[in-house]
Short mmCIF file of C-alpha atoms in Angstrom, two decimals:
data_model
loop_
_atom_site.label_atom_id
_atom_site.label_comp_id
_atom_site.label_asym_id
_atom_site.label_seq_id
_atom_site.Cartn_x
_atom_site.Cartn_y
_atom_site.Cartn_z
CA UNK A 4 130.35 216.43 -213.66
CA UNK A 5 133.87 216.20 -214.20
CA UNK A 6 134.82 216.59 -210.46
CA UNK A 7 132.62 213.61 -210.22
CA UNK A 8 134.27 211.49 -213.03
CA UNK A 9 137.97 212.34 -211.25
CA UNK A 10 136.35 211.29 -207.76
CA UNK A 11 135.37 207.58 -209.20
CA UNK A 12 138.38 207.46 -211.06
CA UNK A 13 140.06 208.41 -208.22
CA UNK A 14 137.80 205.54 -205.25
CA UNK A 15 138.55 202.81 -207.85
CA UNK A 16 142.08 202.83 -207.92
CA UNK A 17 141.79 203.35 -204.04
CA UNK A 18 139.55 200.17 -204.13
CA UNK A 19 142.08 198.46 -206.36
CA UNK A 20 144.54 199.09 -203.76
CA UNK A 21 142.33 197.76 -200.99
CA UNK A 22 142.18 201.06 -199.33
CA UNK A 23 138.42 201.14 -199.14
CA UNK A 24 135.90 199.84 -196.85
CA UNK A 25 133.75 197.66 -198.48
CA UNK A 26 132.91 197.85 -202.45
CA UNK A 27 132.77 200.74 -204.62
CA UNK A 28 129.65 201.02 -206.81
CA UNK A 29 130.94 203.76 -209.53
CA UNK A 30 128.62 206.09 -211.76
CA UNK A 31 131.40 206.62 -214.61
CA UNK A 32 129.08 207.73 -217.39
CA UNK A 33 125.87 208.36 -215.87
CA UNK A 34 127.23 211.88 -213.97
CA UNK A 35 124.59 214.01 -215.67
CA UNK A 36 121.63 212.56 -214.28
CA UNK A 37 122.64 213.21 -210.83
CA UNK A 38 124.92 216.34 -211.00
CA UNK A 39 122.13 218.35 -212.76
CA UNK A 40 118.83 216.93 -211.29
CA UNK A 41 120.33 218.01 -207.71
CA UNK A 42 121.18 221.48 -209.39
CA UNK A 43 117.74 222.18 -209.46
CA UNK A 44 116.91 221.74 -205.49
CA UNK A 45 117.50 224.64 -202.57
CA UNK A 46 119.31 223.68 -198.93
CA UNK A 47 115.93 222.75 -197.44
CA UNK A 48 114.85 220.28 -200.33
CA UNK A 49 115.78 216.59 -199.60
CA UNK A 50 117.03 213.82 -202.02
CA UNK A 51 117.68 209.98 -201.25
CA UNK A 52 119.77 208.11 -203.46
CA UNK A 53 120.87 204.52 -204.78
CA UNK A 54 124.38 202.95 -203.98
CA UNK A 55 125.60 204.66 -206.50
CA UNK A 56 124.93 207.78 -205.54
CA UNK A 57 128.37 210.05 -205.57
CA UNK A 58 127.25 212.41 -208.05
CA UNK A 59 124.00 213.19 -205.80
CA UNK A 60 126.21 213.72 -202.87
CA UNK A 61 128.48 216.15 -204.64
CA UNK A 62 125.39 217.59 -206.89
CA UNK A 63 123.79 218.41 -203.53
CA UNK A 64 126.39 220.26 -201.99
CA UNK A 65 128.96 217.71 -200.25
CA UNK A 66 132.64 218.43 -200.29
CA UNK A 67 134.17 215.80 -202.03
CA UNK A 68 136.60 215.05 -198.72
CA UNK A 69 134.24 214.24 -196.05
CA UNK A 70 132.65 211.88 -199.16
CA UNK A 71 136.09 210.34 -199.49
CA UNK A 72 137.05 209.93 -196.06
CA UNK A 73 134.06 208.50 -195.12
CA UNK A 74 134.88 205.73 -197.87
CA UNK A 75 138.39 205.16 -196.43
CA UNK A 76 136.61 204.60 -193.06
CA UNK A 77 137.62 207.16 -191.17
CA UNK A 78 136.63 209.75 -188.53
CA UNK A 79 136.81 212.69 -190.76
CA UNK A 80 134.19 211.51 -193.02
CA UNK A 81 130.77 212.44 -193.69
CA UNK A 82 129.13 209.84 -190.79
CA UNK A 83 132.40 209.56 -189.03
CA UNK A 84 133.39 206.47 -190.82
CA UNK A 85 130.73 204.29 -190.11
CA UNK A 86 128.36 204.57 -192.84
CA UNK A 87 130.38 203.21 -195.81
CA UNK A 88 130.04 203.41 -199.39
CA UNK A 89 126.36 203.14 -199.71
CA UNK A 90 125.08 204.92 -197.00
CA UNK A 91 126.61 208.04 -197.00
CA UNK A 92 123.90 211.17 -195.86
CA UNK A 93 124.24 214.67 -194.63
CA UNK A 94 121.16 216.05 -192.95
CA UNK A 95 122.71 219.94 -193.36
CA UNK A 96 122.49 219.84 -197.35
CA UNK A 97 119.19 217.81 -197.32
CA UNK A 98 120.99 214.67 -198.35
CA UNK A 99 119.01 211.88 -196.92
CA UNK A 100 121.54 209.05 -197.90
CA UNK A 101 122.33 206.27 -200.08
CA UNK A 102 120.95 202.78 -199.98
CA UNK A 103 122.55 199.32 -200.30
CA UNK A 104 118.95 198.04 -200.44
CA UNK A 105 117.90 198.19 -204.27
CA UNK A 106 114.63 201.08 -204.37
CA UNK A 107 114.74 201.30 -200.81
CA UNK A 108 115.50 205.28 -201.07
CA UNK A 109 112.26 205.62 -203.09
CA UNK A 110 109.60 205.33 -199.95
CA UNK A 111 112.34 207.65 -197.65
CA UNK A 112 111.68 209.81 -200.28
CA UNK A 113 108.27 209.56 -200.54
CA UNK A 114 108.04 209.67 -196.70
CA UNK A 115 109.75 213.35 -196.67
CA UNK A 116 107.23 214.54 -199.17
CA UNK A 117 104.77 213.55 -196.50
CA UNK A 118 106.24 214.97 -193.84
CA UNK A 119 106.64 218.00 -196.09
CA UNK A 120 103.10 218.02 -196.78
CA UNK A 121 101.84 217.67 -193.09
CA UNK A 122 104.14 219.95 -191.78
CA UNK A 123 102.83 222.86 -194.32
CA UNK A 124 106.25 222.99 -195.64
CA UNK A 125 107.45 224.08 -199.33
CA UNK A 126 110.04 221.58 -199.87
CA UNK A 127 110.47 219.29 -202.29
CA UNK A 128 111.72 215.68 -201.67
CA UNK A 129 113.69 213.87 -204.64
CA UNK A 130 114.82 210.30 -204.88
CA UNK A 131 117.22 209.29 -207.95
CA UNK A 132 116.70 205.51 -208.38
CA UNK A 133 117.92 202.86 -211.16
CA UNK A 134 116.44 200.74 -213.55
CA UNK A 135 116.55 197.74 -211.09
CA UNK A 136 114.78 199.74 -208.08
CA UNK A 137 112.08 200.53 -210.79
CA UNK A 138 110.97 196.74 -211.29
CA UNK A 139 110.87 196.49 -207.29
CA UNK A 140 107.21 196.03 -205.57
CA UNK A 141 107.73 199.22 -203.27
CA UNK A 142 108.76 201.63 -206.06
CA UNK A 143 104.99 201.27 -206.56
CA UNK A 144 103.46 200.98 -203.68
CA UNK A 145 105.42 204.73 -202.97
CA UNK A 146 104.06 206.00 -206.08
CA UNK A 147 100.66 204.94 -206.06
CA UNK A 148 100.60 207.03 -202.44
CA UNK A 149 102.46 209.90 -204.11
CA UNK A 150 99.49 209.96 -206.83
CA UNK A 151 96.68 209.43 -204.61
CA UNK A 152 97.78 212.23 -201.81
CA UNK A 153 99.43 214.68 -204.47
CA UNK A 154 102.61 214.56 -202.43
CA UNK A 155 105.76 216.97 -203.16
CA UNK A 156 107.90 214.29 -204.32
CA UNK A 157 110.16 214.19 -208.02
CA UNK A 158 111.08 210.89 -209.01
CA UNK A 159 114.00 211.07 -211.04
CA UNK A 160 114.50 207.31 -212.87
CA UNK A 161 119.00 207.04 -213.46
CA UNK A 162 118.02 204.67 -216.47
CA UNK A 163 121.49 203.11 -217.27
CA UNK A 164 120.39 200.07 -219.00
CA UNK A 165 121.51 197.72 -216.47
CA UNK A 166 120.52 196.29 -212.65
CA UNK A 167 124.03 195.51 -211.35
CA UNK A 168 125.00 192.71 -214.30
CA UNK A 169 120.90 192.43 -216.01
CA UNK A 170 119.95 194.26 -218.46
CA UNK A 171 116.91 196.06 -218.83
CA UNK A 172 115.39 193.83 -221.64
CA UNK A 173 115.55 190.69 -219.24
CA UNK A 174 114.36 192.63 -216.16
CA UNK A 175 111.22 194.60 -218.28
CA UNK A 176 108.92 193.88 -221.48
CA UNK A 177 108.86 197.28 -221.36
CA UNK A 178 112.14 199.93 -222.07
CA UNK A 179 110.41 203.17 -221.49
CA UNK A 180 109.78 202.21 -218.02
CA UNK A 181 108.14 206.03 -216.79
CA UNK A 182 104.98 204.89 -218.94
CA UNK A 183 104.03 203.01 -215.36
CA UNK A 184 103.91 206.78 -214.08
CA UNK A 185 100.29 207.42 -215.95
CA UNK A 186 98.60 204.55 -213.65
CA UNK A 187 99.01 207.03 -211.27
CA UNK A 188 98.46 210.31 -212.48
CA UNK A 189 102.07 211.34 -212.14
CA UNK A 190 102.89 213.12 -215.15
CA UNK A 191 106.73 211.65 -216.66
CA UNK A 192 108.95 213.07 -219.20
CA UNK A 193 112.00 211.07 -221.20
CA UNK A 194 115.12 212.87 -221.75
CA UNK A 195 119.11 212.55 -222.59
CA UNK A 196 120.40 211.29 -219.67
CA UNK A 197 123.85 212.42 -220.73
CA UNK A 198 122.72 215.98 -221.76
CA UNK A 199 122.92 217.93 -218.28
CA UNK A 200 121.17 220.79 -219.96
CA UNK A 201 118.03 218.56 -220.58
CA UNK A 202 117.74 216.65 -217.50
CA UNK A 203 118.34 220.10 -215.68
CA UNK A 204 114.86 222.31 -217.67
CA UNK A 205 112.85 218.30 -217.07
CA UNK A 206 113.73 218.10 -213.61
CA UNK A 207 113.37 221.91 -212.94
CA UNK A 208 110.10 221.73 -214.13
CA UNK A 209 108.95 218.97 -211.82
CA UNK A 210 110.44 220.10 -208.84
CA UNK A 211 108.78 223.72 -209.69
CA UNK A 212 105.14 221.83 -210.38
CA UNK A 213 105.63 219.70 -206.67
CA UNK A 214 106.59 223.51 -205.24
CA UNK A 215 103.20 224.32 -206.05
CA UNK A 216 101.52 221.84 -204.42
CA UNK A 217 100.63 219.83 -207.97
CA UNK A 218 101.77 216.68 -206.62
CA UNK A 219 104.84 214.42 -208.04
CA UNK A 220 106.36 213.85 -211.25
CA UNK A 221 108.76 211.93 -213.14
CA UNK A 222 111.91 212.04 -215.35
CA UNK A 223 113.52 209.27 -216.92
CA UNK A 224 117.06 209.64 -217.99
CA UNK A 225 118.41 207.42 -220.43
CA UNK A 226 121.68 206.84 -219.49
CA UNK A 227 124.88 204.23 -219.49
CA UNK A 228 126.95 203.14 -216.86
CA UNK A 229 130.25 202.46 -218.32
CA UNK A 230 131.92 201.24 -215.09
CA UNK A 231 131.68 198.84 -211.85
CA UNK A 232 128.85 196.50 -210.76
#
């Protein structure tokens, strides 16, 4: 978590200097969620993540350098430079990538778990998705088919109280939004999402449940981005 928090603090005064290619989307605040949810995956597991998404990268395994240099645009980064901010992935640790399309890493997700499933594989796939990605039409439409086919999938809800600039309360009539999960039989839990210990034992157990074949769950951290857009 902290090697996280010195890695934004470190890309926004980059950004500030106009050293970066294209805009930095921090996570200052929110490290937990990511950092320990990750924790609880092996190699083979697979995780798709927002545009936001640093402390997933680094929670799954990525060295913070190629991360960086693929930021600064170069060669030595993690897609050779050409991926950006937002799209960073890494196939060897199981990271599937980042999105600049708001909940669009929710049906890759959801897609792996299928693939998992056909294939007769034990993996578990994971997406990490914001508040903002939860109000969007295909967050549903990817858990209603998670539900229904008992897919290995973990959705794992980064609720930091904001979509970009909105708040929750003008996006949702609702502020527990994982209550959604039970109109599709996917069991949810609520935790800290600044206590890494908590979010850690929720996710672990969900992950461990999809393992066994028991189909997807759901963990919603409450969190608070303190930084960035």
């Amino acid at each position: 978590m902290l090697l996280v928090r010195y890695l934004e603090e470190g890309l926004g005064a980059l950004h500030k200097e106009g050293r970066t290619r294209g805009p930095i989307h921090r996570c200052d605040g929110q490290e937990a969620v990511g950092v320990a949810a990750t924790a609880t995956l092996e190699i083979n597991d697979k995780v798709a993540t927002t545009h936001r998404g640093h402390s997933v990268y680094l929670g799954k395994g990525m060295a913070p350098h190629p991360v960086i240099a693929e930021i600064l645009g170069r060669a030595t980064g993690a897609c050779a430079g050409r991926a950006g901010h937002m799209l960073i992935a890494d196939a060897d640790k199981g990271v599937i990538g980042g999105n600049a399309i708001v909940g669009a890493g929710i049906p890759a997700a959801t897609g792996m778990a299928l693939s998992m499933q056909v294939l007769g594989q034990k993996g578990v796939a994971m997406c990490v998705f914001g508040d903002g990605a939860a109000q969007t039409g295909i967050c549903h439409e990817a858990m209603n088919m998670a539900g229904l086919w008992k897919l290995p999938v973990v959705f794992v809800l980064e609720h930091n109280q904001f979509g970009l600039t909105v708040p929750t309360e003008v996006q949702s009539p609702i502020q527990d939004l994982s209550i959604r999960a039970a109109g599709y039989d996917i069991p949810a839990e609520i935790v800290d999402g600044n206590d890494a210990v908590a979010v850690y034992r929720a996710v672990s157990a969900m992950v461990e449940r999809a393992r066994r074949g028991e189909g997807p769950g759901m963990v919603e951290c409450k969190t608070y981005r303190l930084e960035g857009f």
